[in-house]
Amino acid sequence: MRVALFGADGKVGAALRPVLEGAGHEVHGIEIGDPAEIAGLDAAVDFTTPDAAPGNVRAALEQGVSCVVGTTGWDPAPLGTLAEERGLRLFVAPNFAIGAVLMMRFAAEAARWMPHAEIVELHADTKKDAPSGTAKATAALMGGDPPIHSVRLPGLVAHQEVILGGQGQTLTIRHDTTARDAFAPGVLLALEKLGELPTGLTVGLEALL
Ligand code: NAP
């Protein structure tokens, strides 16, 4: 596919680009200040910032290009409506790492039996939003509104612990992203399945598995 990559020089974008190219995609990197002229491309991928993503996605949809978005900390619902109106797809996932999706699923299962739980999410100090999109999605799946604690420190990539407490016992479910290429297989899968999705907004890697 011919793919626009918004945020190509960012930490995730730089890890993603060689994997996309290695899988045979033609990547058009777009950074701040570059004209977002992408009409005719097959898809746009966005890993930028919560402030930039809505404008990038709108520009892509207005040029007839469906989107795969990893940027967290913004509400994609209004642009899902625009995608629907244009017969296009907007796929957004708070976490493209398969292990994180499994961690969320296991946490939801555990919460059925152990209702007292808290979430600790840990990310690099450069992450702009808190709590993380993954933590919010996990809490929603668990029901009961578990408290979320956010840690931002240099040296971290993306990590989350779900700690459940019961009488005389605790259960900890933990996922660690140790390198940003962890997100690449999920993005490749989203590009592969994009055309098969219903038009409008689809949220979460689990929708593709
Ligand atoms: P990052 O290193 O700060 O990279 C963001 C990049 O986007 C930077 O190169 C930035 O340029 C660029 N940018 C900012 N505004 C732009 C615009 N209008 N058009 C094009 N590019 C623009 O951040 P990151 O760690 O790669 O993370 C990016 C986003 O993905 C964050 O929201 C993060 O939370 C999210 N994320 C999601 C997942 C997932 O699985 N869903 C995984 C990891 C990260 P400058 O440096 O010049 O500002």
PDB file of N, CA and C and ligand atoms in Angstrom, residues 5-14 30-34 36 46-53 55-56 69-74 92-97 100 123-124 126-129 132-134 157-158 177 180 182-183 187, ligand 1:
ATOM      1  N   LEU A   5       2.652   8.584   6.619  1.00  0.00           N
ATOM      2  CA  LEU A   5       2.976   8.338   8.031  1.00  0.00           C
ATOM      3  C   LEU A   5       3.160   9.684   8.730  1.00  0.00           C
ATOM      4  N   PHE A   6       2.111  10.135   9.434  1.00  0.00           N
ATOM      5  CA  PHE A   6       2.210  11.378  10.214  1.00  0.00           C
ATOM      6  C   PHE A   6       3.022  11.088  11.480  1.00  0.00           C
ATOM      7  N   GLY A   7       4.045  11.901  11.732  1.00  0.00           N
ATOM      8  CA  GLY A   7       4.913  11.678  12.893  1.00  0.00           C
ATOM      9  C   GLY A   7       6.037  10.703  12.571  1.00  0.00           C
ATOM     10  N   ALA A   8       6.483  10.703  11.315  1.00  0.00           N
ATOM     11  CA  ALA A   8       7.475   9.714  10.865  1.00  0.00           C
ATOM     12  C   ALA A   8       8.800   9.815  11.620  1.00  0.00           C
ATOM     13  N   ASP A   9       9.137  11.022  12.138  1.00  0.00           N
ATOM     14  CA  ASP A   9      10.409  11.179  12.845  1.00  0.00           C
ATOM     15  C   ASP A   9      10.264  11.022  14.359  1.00  0.00           C
ATOM     16  N   GLY A  10       9.069  10.745  14.835  1.00  0.00           N
ATOM     17  CA  GLY A  10       8.857  10.540  16.273  1.00  0.00           C
ATOM     18  C   GLY A  10       9.399   9.186  16.702  1.00  0.00           C
ATOM     19  N   LYS A  11       9.291   8.913  18.005  1.00  0.00           N
ATOM     20  CA  LYS A  11       9.880   7.656  18.530  1.00  0.00           C
ATOM     21  C   LYS A  11       9.190   6.435  17.914  1.00  0.00           C
ATOM     22  N   VAL A  12       7.848   6.447  17.890  1.00  0.00           N
ATOM     23  CA  VAL A  12       7.147   5.309  17.288  1.00  0.00           C
ATOM     24  C   VAL A  12       7.296   5.344  15.768  1.00  0.00           C
ATOM     25  N   GLY A  13       7.101   6.524  15.170  1.00  0.00           N
ATOM     26  CA  GLY A  13       7.183   6.644  13.710  1.00  0.00           C
ATOM     27  C   GLY A  13       8.504   6.125  13.171  1.00  0.00           C
ATOM     28  N   ALA A  14       9.612   6.475  13.846  1.00  0.00           N
ATOM     29  CA  ALA A  14      10.939   6.051  13.375  1.00  0.00           C
ATOM     30  C   ALA A  14      11.108   4.536  13.481  1.00  0.00           C
ATOM     31  N   ILE A  30       5.410  12.318   6.986  1.00  0.00           N
ATOM     32  CA  ILE A  30       4.947  13.704   7.101  1.00  0.00           C
ATOM     33  C   ILE A  30       5.232  14.192   8.516  1.00  0.00           C
ATOM     34  N   GLU A  31       6.009  15.278   8.599  1.00  0.00           N
ATOM     35  CA  GLU A  31       6.331  15.875   9.889  1.00  0.00           C
ATOM     36  C   GLU A  31       5.669  17.252   9.987  1.00  0.00           C
ATOM     37  N   ILE A  32       5.796  17.926  11.135  1.00  0.00           N
ATOM     38  CA  ILE A  32       5.202  19.255  11.307  1.00  0.00           C
ATOM     39  C   ILE A  32       5.709  20.165  10.190  1.00  0.00           C
ATOM     40  N   GLY A  33       4.780  20.910   9.573  1.00  0.00           N
ATOM     41  CA  GLY A  33       5.166  21.873   8.547  1.00  0.00           C
ATOM     42  C   GLY A  33       5.150  21.288   7.151  1.00  0.00           C
ATOM     43  N   ASP A  34       5.186  19.963   7.021  1.00  0.00           N
ATOM     44  CA  ASP A  34       5.093  19.364   5.688  1.00  0.00           C
ATOM     45  C   ASP A  34       3.655  19.508   5.193  1.00  0.00           C
ATOM     46  N   ALA A  36       0.225  18.373   4.003  1.00  0.00           N
ATOM     47  CA  ALA A  36      -0.444  17.065   4.109  1.00  0.00           C
ATOM     48  C   ALA A  36      -1.221  16.788   2.825  1.00  0.00           C
ATOM     49  N   ASP A  46      -1.145   7.638  11.840  1.00  0.00           N
ATOM     50  CA  ASP A  46      -0.789   8.795  12.674  1.00  0.00           C
ATOM     51  C   ASP A  46      -0.279   8.353  14.043  1.00  0.00           C
ATOM     52  N   PHE A  47       0.972   8.716  14.346  1.00  0.00           N
ATOM     53  CA  PHE A  47       1.535   8.604  15.694  1.00  0.00           C
ATOM     54  C   PHE A  47       2.177   9.959  15.990  1.00  0.00           C
ATOM     55  N   THR A  48       1.332  10.943  16.391  1.00  0.00           N
ATOM     56  CA  THR A  48       1.851  12.296  16.613  1.00  0.00           C
ATOM     57  C   THR A  48       1.556  12.733  18.048  1.00  0.00           C
ATOM     58  N   THR A  49       0.685  13.710  18.200  1.00  0.00           N
ATOM     59  CA  THR A  49       0.339  14.226  19.532  1.00  0.00           C
ATOM     60  C   THR A  49      -1.176  14.407  19.600  1.00  0.00           C
ATOM     61  N   PRO A  50      -1.727  14.486  20.834  1.00  0.00           N
ATOM     62  CA  PRO A  50      -3.175  14.676  20.948  1.00  0.00           C
ATOM     63  C   PRO A  50      -3.650  15.970  20.274  1.00  0.00           C
ATOM     64  N   ASP A  51      -2.782  16.980  20.200  1.00  0.00           N
ATOM     65  CA  ASP A  51      -3.169  18.237  19.541  1.00  0.00           C
ATOM     66  C   ASP A  51      -3.148  18.112  18.026  1.00  0.00           C
ATOM     67  N   ALA A  52      -2.191  17.348  17.502  1.00  0.00           N
ATOM     68  CA  ALA A  52      -1.993  17.285  16.043  1.00  0.00           C
ATOM     69  C   ALA A  52      -2.881  16.250  15.357  1.00  0.00           C
ATOM     70  N   ALA A  53      -3.169  15.153  16.039  1.00  0.00           N
ATOM     71  CA  ALA A  53      -3.852  14.033  15.374  1.00  0.00           C
ATOM     72  C   ALA A  53      -5.209  14.413  14.754  1.00  0.00           C
ATOM     73  N   GLY A  55      -6.336  17.156  13.432  1.00  0.00           N
ATOM     74  CA  GLY A  55      -6.144  17.900  12.179  1.00  0.00           C
ATOM     75  C   GLY A  55      -5.603  17.006  11.079  1.00  0.00           C
ATOM     76  N   ASN A  56      -4.665  16.124  11.443  1.00  0.00           N
ATOM     77  CA  ASN A  56      -4.098  15.207  10.437  1.00  0.00           C
ATOM     78  C   ASN A  56      -5.168  14.260   9.910  1.00  0.00           C
ATOM     79  N   VAL A  69      -4.832   5.023  13.464  1.00  0.00           N
ATOM     80  CA  VAL A  69      -4.300   6.012  14.408  1.00  0.00           C
ATOM     81  C   VAL A  69      -3.893   5.356  15.727  1.00  0.00           C
ATOM     82  N   GLY A  70      -2.654   5.668  16.155  1.00  0.00           N
ATOM     83  CA  GLY A  70      -2.176   5.198  17.452  1.00  0.00           C
ATOM     84  C   GLY A  70      -2.106   6.293  18.484  1.00  0.00           C
ATOM     85  N   THR A  71      -2.158   7.553  18.033  1.00  0.00           N
ATOM     86  CA  THR A  71      -2.063   8.678  18.966  1.00  0.00           C
ATOM     87  C   THR A  71      -3.210   8.614  19.981  1.00  0.00           C
ATOM     88  N   THR A  72      -2.874   8.794  21.257  1.00  0.00           N
ATOM     89  CA  THR A  72      -3.877   8.711  22.320  1.00  0.00           C
ATOM     90  C   THR A  72      -4.155  10.105  22.888  1.00  0.00           C
ATOM     91  N   GLY A  73      -5.198  10.204  23.740  1.00  0.00           N
ATOM     92  CA  GLY A  73      -5.476  11.462  24.428  1.00  0.00           C
ATOM     93  C   GLY A  73      -6.349  12.421  23.646  1.00  0.00           C
ATOM     94  N   TRP A  74      -7.140  11.905  22.677  1.00  0.00           N
ATOM     95  CA  TRP A  74      -8.078  12.754  21.948  1.00  0.00           C
ATOM     96  C   TRP A  74      -9.326  11.935  21.646  1.00  0.00           C
ATOM     97  N   VAL A  92      -8.790   3.279  15.249  1.00  0.00           N
ATOM     98  CA  VAL A  92      -8.006   3.859  16.343  1.00  0.00           C
ATOM     99  C   VAL A  92      -7.774   2.774  17.389  1.00  0.00           C
ATOM    100  N   ALA A  93      -6.512   2.612  17.811  1.00  0.00           N
ATOM    101  CA  ALA A  93      -6.238   1.632  18.879  1.00  0.00           C
ATOM    102  C   ALA A  93      -5.398   2.299  19.958  1.00  0.00           C
ATOM    103  N   PRO A  94      -5.845   2.220  21.225  1.00  0.00           N
ATOM    104  CA  PRO A  94      -5.026   2.796  22.300  1.00  0.00           C
ATOM    105  C   PRO A  94      -3.728   2.031  22.489  1.00  0.00           C
ATOM    106  N   ASN A  95      -3.691   0.770  22.019  1.00  0.00           N
ATOM    107  CA  ASN A  95      -2.443   0.006  22.131  1.00  0.00           C
ATOM    108  C   ASN A  95      -2.356  -1.012  21.002  1.00  0.00           C
ATOM    109  N   PHE A  96      -1.292  -0.930  20.209  1.00  0.00           N
ATOM    110  CA  PHE A  96      -1.107  -1.838  19.076  1.00  0.00           C
ATOM    111  C   PHE A  96      -0.265  -3.057  19.442  1.00  0.00           C
ATOM    112  N   ALA A  97       0.160  -3.176  20.701  1.00  0.00           N
ATOM    113  CA  ALA A  97       0.979  -4.329  21.110  1.00  0.00           C
ATOM    114  C   ALA A  97       0.050  -5.477  21.513  1.00  0.00           C
ATOM    115  N   ALA A 100      -0.337  -6.257  25.201  1.00  0.00           N
ATOM    116  CA  ALA A 100      -1.143  -5.295  25.968  1.00  0.00           C
ATOM    117  C   ALA A 100      -2.630  -5.591  25.800  1.00  0.00           C
ATOM    118  N   HIS A 123       5.071   5.337  31.773  1.00  0.00           N
ATOM    119  CA  HIS A 123       5.502   5.692  30.418  1.00  0.00           C
ATOM    120  C   HIS A 123       6.688   6.669  30.477  1.00  0.00           C
ATOM    121  N   ALA A 124       7.317   6.854  29.310  1.00  0.00           N
ATOM    122  CA  ALA A 124       8.403   7.827  29.192  1.00  0.00           C
ATOM    123  C   ALA A 124       7.895   9.220  29.572  1.00  0.00           C
ATOM    124  N   THR A 126       8.222  11.867  28.156  1.00  0.00           N
ATOM    125  CA  THR A 126       7.834  12.681  26.998  1.00  0.00           C
ATOM    126  C   THR A 126       6.374  12.466  26.602  1.00  0.00           C
ATOM    127  N   LYS A 127       5.714  11.471  27.193  1.00  0.00           N
ATOM    128  CA  LYS A 127       4.307  11.212  26.828  1.00  0.00           C
ATOM    129  C   LYS A 127       3.443  12.380  27.282  1.00  0.00           C
ATOM    130  N   LYS A 128       2.596  12.881  26.361  1.00  0.00           N
ATOM    131  CA  LYS A 128       1.890  14.135  26.633  1.00  0.00           C
ATOM    132  C   LYS A 128       0.579  13.944  27.386  1.00  0.00           C
ATOM    133  N   ASP A 129      -0.058  12.746  27.275  1.00  0.00           N
ATOM    134  CA  ASP A 129      -1.353  12.571  27.939  1.00  0.00           C
ATOM    135  C   ASP A 129      -1.233  11.655  29.151  1.00  0.00           C
ATOM    136  N   SER A 132      -2.952   7.075  30.483  1.00  0.00           N
ATOM    137  CA  SER A 132      -2.765   6.577  29.122  1.00  0.00           C
ATOM    138  C   SER A 132      -4.080   6.052  28.552  1.00  0.00           C
ATOM    139  N   GLY A 133      -4.156   6.026  27.228  1.00  0.00           N
ATOM    140  CA  GLY A 133      -5.339   5.479  26.563  1.00  0.00           C
ATOM    141  C   GLY A 133      -5.545   4.016  26.918  1.00  0.00           C
ATOM    142  N   THR A 134      -4.434   3.279  27.079  1.00  0.00           N
ATOM    143  CA  THR A 134      -4.527   1.862  27.440  1.00  0.00           C
ATOM    144  C   THR A 134      -5.131   1.698  28.828  1.00  0.00           C
ATOM    145  N   VAL A 157       9.423   2.872  28.567  1.00  0.00           N
ATOM    146  CA  VAL A 157       8.783   2.879  27.240  1.00  0.00           C
ATOM    147  C   VAL A 157       7.269   2.913  27.492  1.00  0.00           C
ATOM    148  N   ALA A 158       6.627   1.757  27.680  1.00  0.00           N
ATOM    149  CA  ALA A 158       5.195   1.707  28.006  1.00  0.00           C
ATOM    150  C   ALA A 158       4.959   0.443  28.815  1.00  0.00           C
ATOM    151  N   THR A 177       6.258  -3.033  27.425  1.00  0.00           N
ATOM    152  CA  THR A 177       6.752  -2.803  26.066  1.00  0.00           C
ATOM    153  C   THR A 177       8.204  -2.378  26.214  1.00  0.00           C
ATOM    154  N   ARG A 180       9.881   0.005  20.832  1.00  0.00           N
ATOM    155  CA  ARG A 180       8.713   0.550  20.136  1.00  0.00           C
ATOM    156  C   ARG A 180       8.341  -0.237  18.878  1.00  0.00           C
ATOM    157  N   ALA A 182       7.380  -3.039  19.054  1.00  0.00           N
ATOM    158  CA  ALA A 182       6.275  -3.891  19.534  1.00  0.00           C
ATOM    159  C   ALA A 182       4.947  -3.496  18.884  1.00  0.00           C
ATOM    160  N   PHE A 183       4.838  -2.216  18.473  1.00  0.00           N
ATOM    161  CA  PHE A 183       3.566  -1.737  17.934  1.00  0.00           C
ATOM    162  C   PHE A 183       3.416  -2.052  16.440  1.00  0.00           C
ATOM    163  N   VAL A 187       0.058  -2.491  13.701  1.00  0.00           N
ATOM    164  CA  VAL A 187      -0.201  -1.495  12.652  1.00  0.00           C
ATOM    165  C   VAL A 187      -0.274  -2.188  11.281  1.00  0.00           C
TER     166      VAL A 187
HETATM  167  P1  NAP B   1       6.948  11.520  19.835  1.00  0.00           P
HETATM  168  O1  NAP B   1       8.276  10.878  19.875  1.00  0.00           O
HETATM  169  O2  NAP B   1       6.727  12.836  20.520  1.00  0.00           O
HETATM  170  O3  NAP B   1       6.581  11.658  18.279  1.00  0.00           O
HETATM  171  C1  NAP B   1       5.541  12.454  17.793  1.00  0.00           C
HETATM  172  C2  NAP B   1       6.002  12.973  16.443  1.00  0.00           C
HETATM  173  O4  NAP B   1       4.899  13.631  15.808  1.00  0.00           O
HETATM  174  C3  NAP B   1       7.156  13.971  16.554  1.00  0.00           C
HETATM  175  O5  NAP B   1       8.106  13.671  15.544  1.00  0.00           O
HETATM  176  C4  NAP B   1       6.446  15.291  16.278  1.00  0.00           C
HETATM  177  O6  NAP B   1       7.311  16.253  15.719  1.00  0.00           O
HETATM  178  C5  NAP B   1       5.419  14.838  15.258  1.00  0.00           C
HETATM  179  N1  NAP B   1       4.326  15.779  15.042  1.00  0.00           N
HETATM  180  C6  NAP B   1       3.770  16.641  15.936  1.00  0.00           C
HETATM  181  N2  NAP B   1       2.787  17.337  15.331  1.00  0.00           N
HETATM  182  C7  NAP B   1       2.710  16.888  14.050  1.00  0.00           C
HETATM  183  C8  NAP B   1       1.901  17.240  12.927  1.00  0.00           C
HETATM  184  N3  NAP B   1       0.970  18.201  13.006  1.00  0.00           N
HETATM  185  N4  NAP B   1       2.083  16.572  11.747  1.00  0.00           N
HETATM  186  C9  NAP B   1       3.015  15.622  11.655  1.00  0.00           C
HETATM  187  N5  NAP B   1       3.849  15.249  12.684  1.00  0.00           N
HETATM  188  C10 NAP B   1       3.682  15.894  13.862  1.00  0.00           C
HETATM  189  O7  NAP B   1       5.821  10.553  20.392  1.00  0.00           O
HETATM  190  P2  NAP B   1       5.743   8.951  20.281  1.00  0.00           P
HETATM  191  O8  NAP B   1       6.320   8.338  21.488  1.00  0.00           O
HETATM  192  O9  NAP B   1       6.223   8.509  18.936  1.00  0.00           O
HETATM  193  O10 NAP B   1       4.174   8.731  20.396  1.00  0.00           O
HETATM  194  C11 NAP B   1       3.272   9.334  19.456  1.00  0.00           C
HETATM  195  C12 NAP B   1       1.837   9.137  19.920  1.00  0.00           C
HETATM  196  O11 NAP B   1       1.522   7.735  19.847  1.00  0.00           O
HETATM  197  C13 NAP B   1       1.547   9.539  21.366  1.00  0.00           C
HETATM  198  O12 NAP B   1       0.208  10.028  21.455  1.00  0.00           O
HETATM  199  C14 NAP B   1       1.643   8.229  22.131  1.00  0.00           C
HETATM  200  O13 NAP B   1       0.879   8.236  23.320  1.00  0.00           O
HETATM  201  C15 NAP B   1       1.044   7.296  21.109  1.00  0.00           C
HETATM  202  N6  NAP B   1       1.429   5.891  21.226  1.00  0.00           N
HETATM  203  C16 NAP B   1       0.462   4.986  20.932  1.00  0.00           C
HETATM  204  C17 NAP B   1       0.774   3.654  20.917  1.00  0.00           C
HETATM  205  C18 NAP B   1      -0.288   2.667  20.546  1.00  0.00           C
HETATM  206  O14 NAP B   1      -0.009   1.460  20.526  1.00  0.00           O
HETATM  207  N7  NAP B   1      -1.507   3.114  20.231  1.00  0.00           N
HETATM  208  C19 NAP B   1       2.071   3.235  21.204  1.00  0.00           C
HETATM  209  C20 NAP B   1       3.034   4.189  21.504  1.00  0.00           C
HETATM  210  C21 NAP B   1       2.707   5.525  21.490  1.00  0.00           C
HETATM  211  P3  NAP B   1       8.182  17.230  16.726  1.00  0.00           P
HETATM  212  O15 NAP B   1       9.085  16.322  17.490  1.00  0.00           O
HETATM  213  O16 NAP B   1       8.864  18.127  15.775  1.00  0.00           O
HETATM  214  O17 NAP B   1       7.185  17.902  17.629  1.00  0.00           O
END
